mmCIF file of C-alpha atoms in Angstrom:
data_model
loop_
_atom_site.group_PDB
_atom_site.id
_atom_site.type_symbol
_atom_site.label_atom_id
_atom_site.label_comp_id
_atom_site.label_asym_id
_atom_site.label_seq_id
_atom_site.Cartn_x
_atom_site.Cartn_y
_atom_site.Cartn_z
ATOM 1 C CA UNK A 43 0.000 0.000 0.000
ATOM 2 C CA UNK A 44 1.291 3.651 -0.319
ATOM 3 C CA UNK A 45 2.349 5.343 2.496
ATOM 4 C CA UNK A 46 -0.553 7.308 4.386
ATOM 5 C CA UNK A 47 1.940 10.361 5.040
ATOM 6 C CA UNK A 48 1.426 10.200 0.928
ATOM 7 C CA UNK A 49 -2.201 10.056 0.862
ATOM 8 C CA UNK A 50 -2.811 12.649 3.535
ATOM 9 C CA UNK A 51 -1.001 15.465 1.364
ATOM 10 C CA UNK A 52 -3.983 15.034 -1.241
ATOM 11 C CA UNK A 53 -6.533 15.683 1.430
ATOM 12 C CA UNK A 54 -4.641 18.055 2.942
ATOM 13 C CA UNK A 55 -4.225 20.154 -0.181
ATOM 14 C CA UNK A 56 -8.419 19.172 -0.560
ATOM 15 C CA UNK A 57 -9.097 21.016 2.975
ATOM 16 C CA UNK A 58 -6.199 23.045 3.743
ATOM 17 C CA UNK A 59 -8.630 24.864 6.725
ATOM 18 C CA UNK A 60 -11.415 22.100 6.910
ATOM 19 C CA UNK A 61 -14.663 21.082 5.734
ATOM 20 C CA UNK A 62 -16.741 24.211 5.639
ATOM 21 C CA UNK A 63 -20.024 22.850 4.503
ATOM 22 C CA UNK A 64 -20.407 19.504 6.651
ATOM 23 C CA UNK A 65 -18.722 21.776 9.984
ATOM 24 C CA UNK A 66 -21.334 24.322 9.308
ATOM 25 C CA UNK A 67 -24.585 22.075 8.616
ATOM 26 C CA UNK A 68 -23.971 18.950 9.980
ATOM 27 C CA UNK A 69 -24.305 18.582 14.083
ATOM 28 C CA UNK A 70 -21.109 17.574 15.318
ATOM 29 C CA UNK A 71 -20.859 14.047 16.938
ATOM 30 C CA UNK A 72 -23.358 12.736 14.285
ATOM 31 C CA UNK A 73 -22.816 9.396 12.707
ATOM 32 C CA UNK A 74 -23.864 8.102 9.481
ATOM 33 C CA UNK A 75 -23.357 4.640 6.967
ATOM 34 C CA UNK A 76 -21.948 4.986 3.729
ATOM 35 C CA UNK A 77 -21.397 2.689 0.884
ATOM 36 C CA UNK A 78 -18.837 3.325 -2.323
ATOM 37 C CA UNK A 79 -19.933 1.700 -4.943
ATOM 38 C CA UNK A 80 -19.218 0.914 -8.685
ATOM 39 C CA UNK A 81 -20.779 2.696 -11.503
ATOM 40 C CA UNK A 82 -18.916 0.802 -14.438
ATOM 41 C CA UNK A 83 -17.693 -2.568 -14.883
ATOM 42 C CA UNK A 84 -13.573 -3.070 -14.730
ATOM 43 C CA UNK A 85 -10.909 -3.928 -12.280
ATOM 44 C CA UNK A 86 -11.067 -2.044 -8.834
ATOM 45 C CA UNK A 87 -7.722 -0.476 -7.234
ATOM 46 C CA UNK A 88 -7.157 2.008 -4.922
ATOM 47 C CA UNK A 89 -9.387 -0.066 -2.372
ATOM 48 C CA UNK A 90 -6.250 0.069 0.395
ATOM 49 C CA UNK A 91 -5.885 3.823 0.096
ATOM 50 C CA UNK A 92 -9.115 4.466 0.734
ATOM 51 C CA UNK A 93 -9.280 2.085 3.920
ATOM 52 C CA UNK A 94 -6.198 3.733 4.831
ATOM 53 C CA UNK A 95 -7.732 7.557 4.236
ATOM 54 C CA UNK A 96 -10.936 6.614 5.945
ATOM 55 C CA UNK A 97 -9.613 4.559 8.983
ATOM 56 C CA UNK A 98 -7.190 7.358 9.721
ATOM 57 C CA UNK A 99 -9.991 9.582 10.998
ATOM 58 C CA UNK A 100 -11.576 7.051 12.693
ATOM 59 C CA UNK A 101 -14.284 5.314 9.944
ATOM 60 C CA UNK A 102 -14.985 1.739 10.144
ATOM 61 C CA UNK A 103 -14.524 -0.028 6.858
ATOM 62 C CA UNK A 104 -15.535 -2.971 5.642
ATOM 63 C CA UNK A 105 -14.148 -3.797 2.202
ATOM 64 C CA UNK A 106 -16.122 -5.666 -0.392
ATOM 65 C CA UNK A 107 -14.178 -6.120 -3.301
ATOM 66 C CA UNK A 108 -10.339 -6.125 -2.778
ATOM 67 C CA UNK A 109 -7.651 -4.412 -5.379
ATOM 68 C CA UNK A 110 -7.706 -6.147 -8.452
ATOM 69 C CA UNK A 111 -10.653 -7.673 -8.600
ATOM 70 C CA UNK A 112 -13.712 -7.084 -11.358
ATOM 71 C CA UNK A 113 -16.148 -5.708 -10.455
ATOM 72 C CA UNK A 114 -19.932 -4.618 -11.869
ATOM 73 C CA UNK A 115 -22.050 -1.473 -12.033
ATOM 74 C CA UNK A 116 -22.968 -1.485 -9.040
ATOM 75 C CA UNK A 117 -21.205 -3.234 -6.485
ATOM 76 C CA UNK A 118 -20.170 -2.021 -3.500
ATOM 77 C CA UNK A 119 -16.510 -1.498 -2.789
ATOM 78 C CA UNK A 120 -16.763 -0.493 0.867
ATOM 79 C CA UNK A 121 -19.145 0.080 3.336
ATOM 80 C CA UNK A 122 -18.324 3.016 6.014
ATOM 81 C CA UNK A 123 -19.633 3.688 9.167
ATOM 82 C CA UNK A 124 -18.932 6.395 11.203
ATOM 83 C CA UNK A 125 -18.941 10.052 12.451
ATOM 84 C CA UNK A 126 -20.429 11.637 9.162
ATOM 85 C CA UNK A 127 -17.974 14.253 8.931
ATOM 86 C CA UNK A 128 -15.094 12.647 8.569
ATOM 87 C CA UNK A 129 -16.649 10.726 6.153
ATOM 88 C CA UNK A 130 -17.724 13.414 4.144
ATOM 89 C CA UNK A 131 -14.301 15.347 4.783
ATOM 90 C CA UNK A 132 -12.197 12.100 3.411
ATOM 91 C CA UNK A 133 -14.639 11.192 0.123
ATOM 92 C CA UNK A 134 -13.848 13.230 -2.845
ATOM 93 C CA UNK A 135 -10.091 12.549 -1.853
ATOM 94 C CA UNK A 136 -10.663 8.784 -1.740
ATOM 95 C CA UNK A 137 -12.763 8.341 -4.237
ATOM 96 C CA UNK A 138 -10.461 11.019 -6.762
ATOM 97 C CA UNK A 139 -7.711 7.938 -5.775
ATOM 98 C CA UNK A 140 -9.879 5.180 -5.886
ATOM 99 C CA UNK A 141 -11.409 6.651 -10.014
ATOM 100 C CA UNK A 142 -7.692 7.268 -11.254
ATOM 101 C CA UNK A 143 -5.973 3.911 -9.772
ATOM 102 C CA UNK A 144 -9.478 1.784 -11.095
ATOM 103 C CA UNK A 145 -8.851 3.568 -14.476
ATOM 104 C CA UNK A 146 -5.439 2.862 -14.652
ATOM 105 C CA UNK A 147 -5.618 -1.029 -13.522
ATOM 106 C CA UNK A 148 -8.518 -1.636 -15.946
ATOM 107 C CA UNK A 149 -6.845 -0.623 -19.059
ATOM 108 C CA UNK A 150 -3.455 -2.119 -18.097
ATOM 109 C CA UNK A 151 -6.026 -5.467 -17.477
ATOM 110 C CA UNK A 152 -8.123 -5.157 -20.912
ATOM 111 C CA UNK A 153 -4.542 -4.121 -22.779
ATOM 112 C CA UNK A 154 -2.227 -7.359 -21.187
ATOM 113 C CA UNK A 155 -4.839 -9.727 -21.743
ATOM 114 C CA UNK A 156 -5.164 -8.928 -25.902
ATOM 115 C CA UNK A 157 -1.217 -9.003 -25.625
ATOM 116 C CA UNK A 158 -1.246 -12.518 -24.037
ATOM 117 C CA UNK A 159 -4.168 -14.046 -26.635
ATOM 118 C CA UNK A 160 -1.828 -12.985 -29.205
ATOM 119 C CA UNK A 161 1.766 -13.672 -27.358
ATOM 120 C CA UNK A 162 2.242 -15.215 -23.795
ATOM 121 C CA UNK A 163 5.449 -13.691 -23.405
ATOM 122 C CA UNK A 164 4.814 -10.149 -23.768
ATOM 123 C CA UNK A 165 4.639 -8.047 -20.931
ATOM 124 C CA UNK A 166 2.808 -4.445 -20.649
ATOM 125 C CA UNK A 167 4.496 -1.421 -19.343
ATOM 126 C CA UNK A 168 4.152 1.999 -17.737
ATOM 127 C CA UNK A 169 6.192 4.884 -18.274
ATOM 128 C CA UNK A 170 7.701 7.742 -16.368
ATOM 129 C CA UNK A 171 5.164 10.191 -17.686
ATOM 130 C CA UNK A 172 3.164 10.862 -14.540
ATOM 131 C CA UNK A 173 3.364 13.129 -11.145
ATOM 132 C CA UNK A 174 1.193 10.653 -9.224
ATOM 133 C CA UNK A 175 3.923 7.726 -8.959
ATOM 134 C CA UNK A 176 3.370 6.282 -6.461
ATOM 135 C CA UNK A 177 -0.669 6.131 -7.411
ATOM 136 C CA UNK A 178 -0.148 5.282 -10.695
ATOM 137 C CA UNK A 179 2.870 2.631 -10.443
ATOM 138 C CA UNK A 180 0.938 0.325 -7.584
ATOM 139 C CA UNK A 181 -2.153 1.025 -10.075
ATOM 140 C CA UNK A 182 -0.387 -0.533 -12.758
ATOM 141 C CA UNK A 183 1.012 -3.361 -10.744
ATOM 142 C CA UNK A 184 -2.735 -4.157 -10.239
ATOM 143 C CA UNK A 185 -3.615 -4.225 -13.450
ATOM 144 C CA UNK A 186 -1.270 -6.997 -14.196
ATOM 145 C CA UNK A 187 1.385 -4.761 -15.452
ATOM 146 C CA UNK A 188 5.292 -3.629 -15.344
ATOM 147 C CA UNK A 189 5.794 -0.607 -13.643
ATOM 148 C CA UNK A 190 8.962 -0.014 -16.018
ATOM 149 C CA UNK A 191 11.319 2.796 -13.625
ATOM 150 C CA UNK A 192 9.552 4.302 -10.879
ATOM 151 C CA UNK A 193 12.596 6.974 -10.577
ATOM 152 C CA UNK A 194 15.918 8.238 -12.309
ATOM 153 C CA UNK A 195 17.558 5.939 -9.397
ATOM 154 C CA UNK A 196 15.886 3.063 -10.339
ATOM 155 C CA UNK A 197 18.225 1.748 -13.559
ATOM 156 C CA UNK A 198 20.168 3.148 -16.440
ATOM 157 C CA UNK A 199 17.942 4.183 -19.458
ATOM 158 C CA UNK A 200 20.133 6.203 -22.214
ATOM 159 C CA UNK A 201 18.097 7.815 -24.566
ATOM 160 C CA UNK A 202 18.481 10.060 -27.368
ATOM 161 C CA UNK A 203 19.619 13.454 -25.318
ATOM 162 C CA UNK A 204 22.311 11.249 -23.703
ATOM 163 C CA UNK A 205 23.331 9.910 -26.916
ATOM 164 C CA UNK A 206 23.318 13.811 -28.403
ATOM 165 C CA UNK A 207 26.759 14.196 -25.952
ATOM 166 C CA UNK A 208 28.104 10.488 -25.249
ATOM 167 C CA UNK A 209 28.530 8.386 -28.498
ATOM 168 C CA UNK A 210 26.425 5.141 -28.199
ATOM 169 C CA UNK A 211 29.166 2.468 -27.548
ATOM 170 C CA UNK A 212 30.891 4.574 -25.051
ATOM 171 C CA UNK A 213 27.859 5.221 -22.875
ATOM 172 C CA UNK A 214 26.951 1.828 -22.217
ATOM 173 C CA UNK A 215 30.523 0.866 -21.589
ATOM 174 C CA UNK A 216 30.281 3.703 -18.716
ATOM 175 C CA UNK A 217 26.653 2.750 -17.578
ATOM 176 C CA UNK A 218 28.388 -0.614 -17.241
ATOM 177 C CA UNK A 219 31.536 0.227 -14.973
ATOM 178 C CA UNK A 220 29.222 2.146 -12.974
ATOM 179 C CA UNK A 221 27.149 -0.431 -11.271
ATOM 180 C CA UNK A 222 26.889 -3.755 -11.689
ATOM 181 C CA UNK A 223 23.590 -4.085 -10.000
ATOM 182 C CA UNK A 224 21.504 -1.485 -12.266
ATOM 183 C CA UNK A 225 20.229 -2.784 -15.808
ATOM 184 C CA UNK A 226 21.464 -1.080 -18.593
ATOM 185 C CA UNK A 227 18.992 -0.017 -21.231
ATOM 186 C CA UNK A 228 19.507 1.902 -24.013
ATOM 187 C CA UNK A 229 16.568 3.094 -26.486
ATOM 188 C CA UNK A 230 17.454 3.531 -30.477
ATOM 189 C CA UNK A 231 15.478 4.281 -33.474
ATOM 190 C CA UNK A 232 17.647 2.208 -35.791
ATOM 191 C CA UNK A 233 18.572 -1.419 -37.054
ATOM 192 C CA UNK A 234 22.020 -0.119 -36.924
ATOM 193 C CA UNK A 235 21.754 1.145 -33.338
ATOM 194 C CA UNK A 236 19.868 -1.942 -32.128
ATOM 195 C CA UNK A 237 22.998 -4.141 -32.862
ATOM 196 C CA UNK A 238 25.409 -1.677 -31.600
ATOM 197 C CA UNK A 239 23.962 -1.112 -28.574
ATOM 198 C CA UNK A 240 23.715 -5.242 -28.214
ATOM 199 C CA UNK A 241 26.757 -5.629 -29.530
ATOM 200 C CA UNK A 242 28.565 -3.156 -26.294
ATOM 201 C CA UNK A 243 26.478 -5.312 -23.522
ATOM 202 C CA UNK A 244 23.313 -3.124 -22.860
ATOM 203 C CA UNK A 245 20.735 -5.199 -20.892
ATOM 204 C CA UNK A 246 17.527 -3.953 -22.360
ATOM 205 C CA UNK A 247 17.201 -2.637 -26.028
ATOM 206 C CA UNK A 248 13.864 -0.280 -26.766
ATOM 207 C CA UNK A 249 13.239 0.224 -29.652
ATOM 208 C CA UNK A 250 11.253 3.374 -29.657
ATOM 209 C CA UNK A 251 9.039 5.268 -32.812
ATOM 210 C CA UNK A 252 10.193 2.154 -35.027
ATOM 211 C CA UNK A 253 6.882 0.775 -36.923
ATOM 212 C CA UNK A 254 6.271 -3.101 -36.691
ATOM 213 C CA UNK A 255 8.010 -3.901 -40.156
ATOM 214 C CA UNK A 256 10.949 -1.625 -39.111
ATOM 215 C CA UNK A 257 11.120 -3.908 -35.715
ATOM 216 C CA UNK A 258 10.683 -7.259 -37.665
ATOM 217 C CA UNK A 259 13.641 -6.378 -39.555
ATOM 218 C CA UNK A 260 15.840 -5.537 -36.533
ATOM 219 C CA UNK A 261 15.087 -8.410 -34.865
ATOM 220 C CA UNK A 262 15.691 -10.646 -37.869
ATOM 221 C CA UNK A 263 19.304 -8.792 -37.894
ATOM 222 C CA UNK A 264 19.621 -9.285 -34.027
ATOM 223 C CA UNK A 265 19.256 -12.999 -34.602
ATOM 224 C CA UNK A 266 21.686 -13.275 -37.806
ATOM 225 C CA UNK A 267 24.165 -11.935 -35.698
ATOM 226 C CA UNK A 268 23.400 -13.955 -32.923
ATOM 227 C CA UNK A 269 22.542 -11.022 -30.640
ATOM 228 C CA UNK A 270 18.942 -11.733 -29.915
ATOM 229 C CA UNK A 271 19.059 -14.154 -27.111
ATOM 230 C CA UNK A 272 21.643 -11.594 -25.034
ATOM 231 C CA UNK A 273 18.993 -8.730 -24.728
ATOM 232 C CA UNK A 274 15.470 -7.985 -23.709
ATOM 233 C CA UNK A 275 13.886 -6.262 -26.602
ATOM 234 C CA UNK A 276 11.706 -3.467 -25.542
ATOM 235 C CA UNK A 277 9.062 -1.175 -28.030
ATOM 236 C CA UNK A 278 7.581 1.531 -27.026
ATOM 237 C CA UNK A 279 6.374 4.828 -28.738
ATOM 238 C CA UNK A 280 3.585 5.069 -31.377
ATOM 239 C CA UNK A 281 1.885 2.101 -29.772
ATOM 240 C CA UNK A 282 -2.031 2.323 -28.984
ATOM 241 C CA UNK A 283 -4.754 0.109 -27.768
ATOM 242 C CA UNK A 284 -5.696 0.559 -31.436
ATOM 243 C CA UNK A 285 -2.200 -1.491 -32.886
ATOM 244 C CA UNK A 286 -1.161 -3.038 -29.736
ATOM 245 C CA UNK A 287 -1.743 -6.615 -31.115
ATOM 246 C CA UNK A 288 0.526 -5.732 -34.704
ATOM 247 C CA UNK A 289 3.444 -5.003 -31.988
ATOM 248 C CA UNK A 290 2.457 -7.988 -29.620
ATOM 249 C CA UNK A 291 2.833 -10.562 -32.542
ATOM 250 C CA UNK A 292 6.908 -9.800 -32.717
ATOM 251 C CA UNK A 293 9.597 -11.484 -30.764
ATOM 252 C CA UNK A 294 9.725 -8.866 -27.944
ATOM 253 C CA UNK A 295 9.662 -8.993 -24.361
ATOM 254 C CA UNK A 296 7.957 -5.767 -23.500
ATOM 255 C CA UNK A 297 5.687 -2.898 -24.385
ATOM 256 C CA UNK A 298 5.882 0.502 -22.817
ATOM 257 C CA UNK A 299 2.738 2.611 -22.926
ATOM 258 C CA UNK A 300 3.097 6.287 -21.350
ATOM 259 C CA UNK A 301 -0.708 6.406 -22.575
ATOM 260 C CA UNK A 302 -1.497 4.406 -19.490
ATOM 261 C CA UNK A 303 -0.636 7.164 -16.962
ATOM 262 C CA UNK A 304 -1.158 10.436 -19.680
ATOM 263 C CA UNK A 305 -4.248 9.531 -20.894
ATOM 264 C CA UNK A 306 -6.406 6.669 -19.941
ATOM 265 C CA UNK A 307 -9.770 7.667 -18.353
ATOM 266 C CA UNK A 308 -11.139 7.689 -14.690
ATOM 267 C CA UNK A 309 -12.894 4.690 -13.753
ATOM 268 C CA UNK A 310 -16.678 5.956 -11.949
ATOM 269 C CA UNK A 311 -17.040 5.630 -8.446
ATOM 270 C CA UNK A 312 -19.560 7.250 -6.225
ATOM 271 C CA UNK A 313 -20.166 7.403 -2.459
ATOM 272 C CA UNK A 314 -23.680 7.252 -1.106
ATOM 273 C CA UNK A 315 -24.496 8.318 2.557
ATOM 274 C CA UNK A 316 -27.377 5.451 3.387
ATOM 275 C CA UNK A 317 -29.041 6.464 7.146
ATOM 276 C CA UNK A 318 -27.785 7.703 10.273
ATOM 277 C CA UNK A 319 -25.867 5.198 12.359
#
């Protein structure tokens, strides 16, 4: 679970001096059930953070349906009892969490399991392209995804604006000596630089903005040169839900998606106050 020192910034920044409304109409000391339910079909995440959020200020939860599971239109998530501010100071921030993670660990879900009908191997992948990391990493994990890095300390990835001052061979040699306990990966947009980098020891190869023909070839040419088997062989850029199968069909290993954190849609949640306690 993330860490609740996390979480609490969110509804910290939500109600920076308090609940206004619920202080102001609500009698203090009253207590009220509440249910959060589903109002679309997918896989639910976020479920811990909100038990977290909510049991901090003293709501009883009883969880439902745990992280990763499906879930219908409909079902109830949690059910909350408690004092009925709190629970009405804590729900927009839990269920903002709960809507983004659910979003994020359905699509990861409906995108790794048209992968695996077309290739068991293949594994789906965030990117770096997010300011909620820790929400949107664990939210991949549930979905049945790779993470990928979750900081710059995480692994070596040498991309293009390294490559602009180091020359190719030379900064994998020096990613190398540096550590040997970080994976080297170094991302090229060329046949050429696919066997070069392969050729100097780099761990992981992505092969980014290269259409599936132009990746066919540079795999054939890893393999004639017997370079194939020594890396992971990552693709990534220009890749949508729409072509994801074309790419999945290929001898790779993985497929990096920073649509999955930039883009993909909130999953609908609601909270319903059902009675006084």
């Amino acid at each position: 679970m993330i860490s609740l020192s996390y979480l609490l910034r969110f509804l910290e920044e939500d109600s920076p001096f308090g609940d206004v409304t619920s202080e102001a109409i609500i009698p203090e000391g009253t207590k009220a059930k509440a249910v959060i339910i589903a109002k679309q079909d997918g896989v639910i995440a976020g479920v811990e953070e909100a038990k977290a959020l909510f049991e901090h200020f003293g709501v009883g939860v009883e969880v439902r349906k745990r992280d990763g599971e499906l879930v219908k239109r409909g079902d109830t998530i949690l059910e909350l009892e408690g004092d009925a501010r709190s629970i009405l100071l804590v729900e927009r921030t839990a269920l903002n969490i709960m809507g983004r993670m659910s979003g994020i660990a359905t699509e990861v879900r409906r995108l790794a399991d048209r992968v695996r009908a077309v290739n068991q191997k293949v594994r789906i992948a965030g990117t770096r392209k997010t300011l909620l990391k820790p929400i949107d990493k664990r939210a991949i994990l549930i979905g049945g995804g790779e993470p990928h890095r979750f900081s710059l300390s995480d692994a070596v990835l040498i991309k293009d604006n390294h490559l602009a001052l180091v020359p190719l061979e030379e900064a994998i040699r020096r990613a190398k000596g540096f550590s040997v306990y970080k994976v080297v990966e170094v991302e090229v947009e060329s046949l050429e630089d696919a066997i070069k980098a392969a050729r100097a020891g780099a761990d992981v190869v992505m092969l980014d903005n290269m259409t599936s023909r132009e990746i066919a070839r540079t795999i054939e040419a890893l393999k004639r040169e017997g370079l194939r088997e020594r890396v992971k062989i990552e693709v990534s850029g220009g890749i949508t839900p729409e072509n994801i199968e074309e790419y999945a069909e290929l001898d790779i290993d993985v497929i990096s998606l920073g649509y999955l954190t930039h883009s993909v849609k909130n999953f609908d949640v609601s909270l319903e106050i059902i009675g006084k306690a």
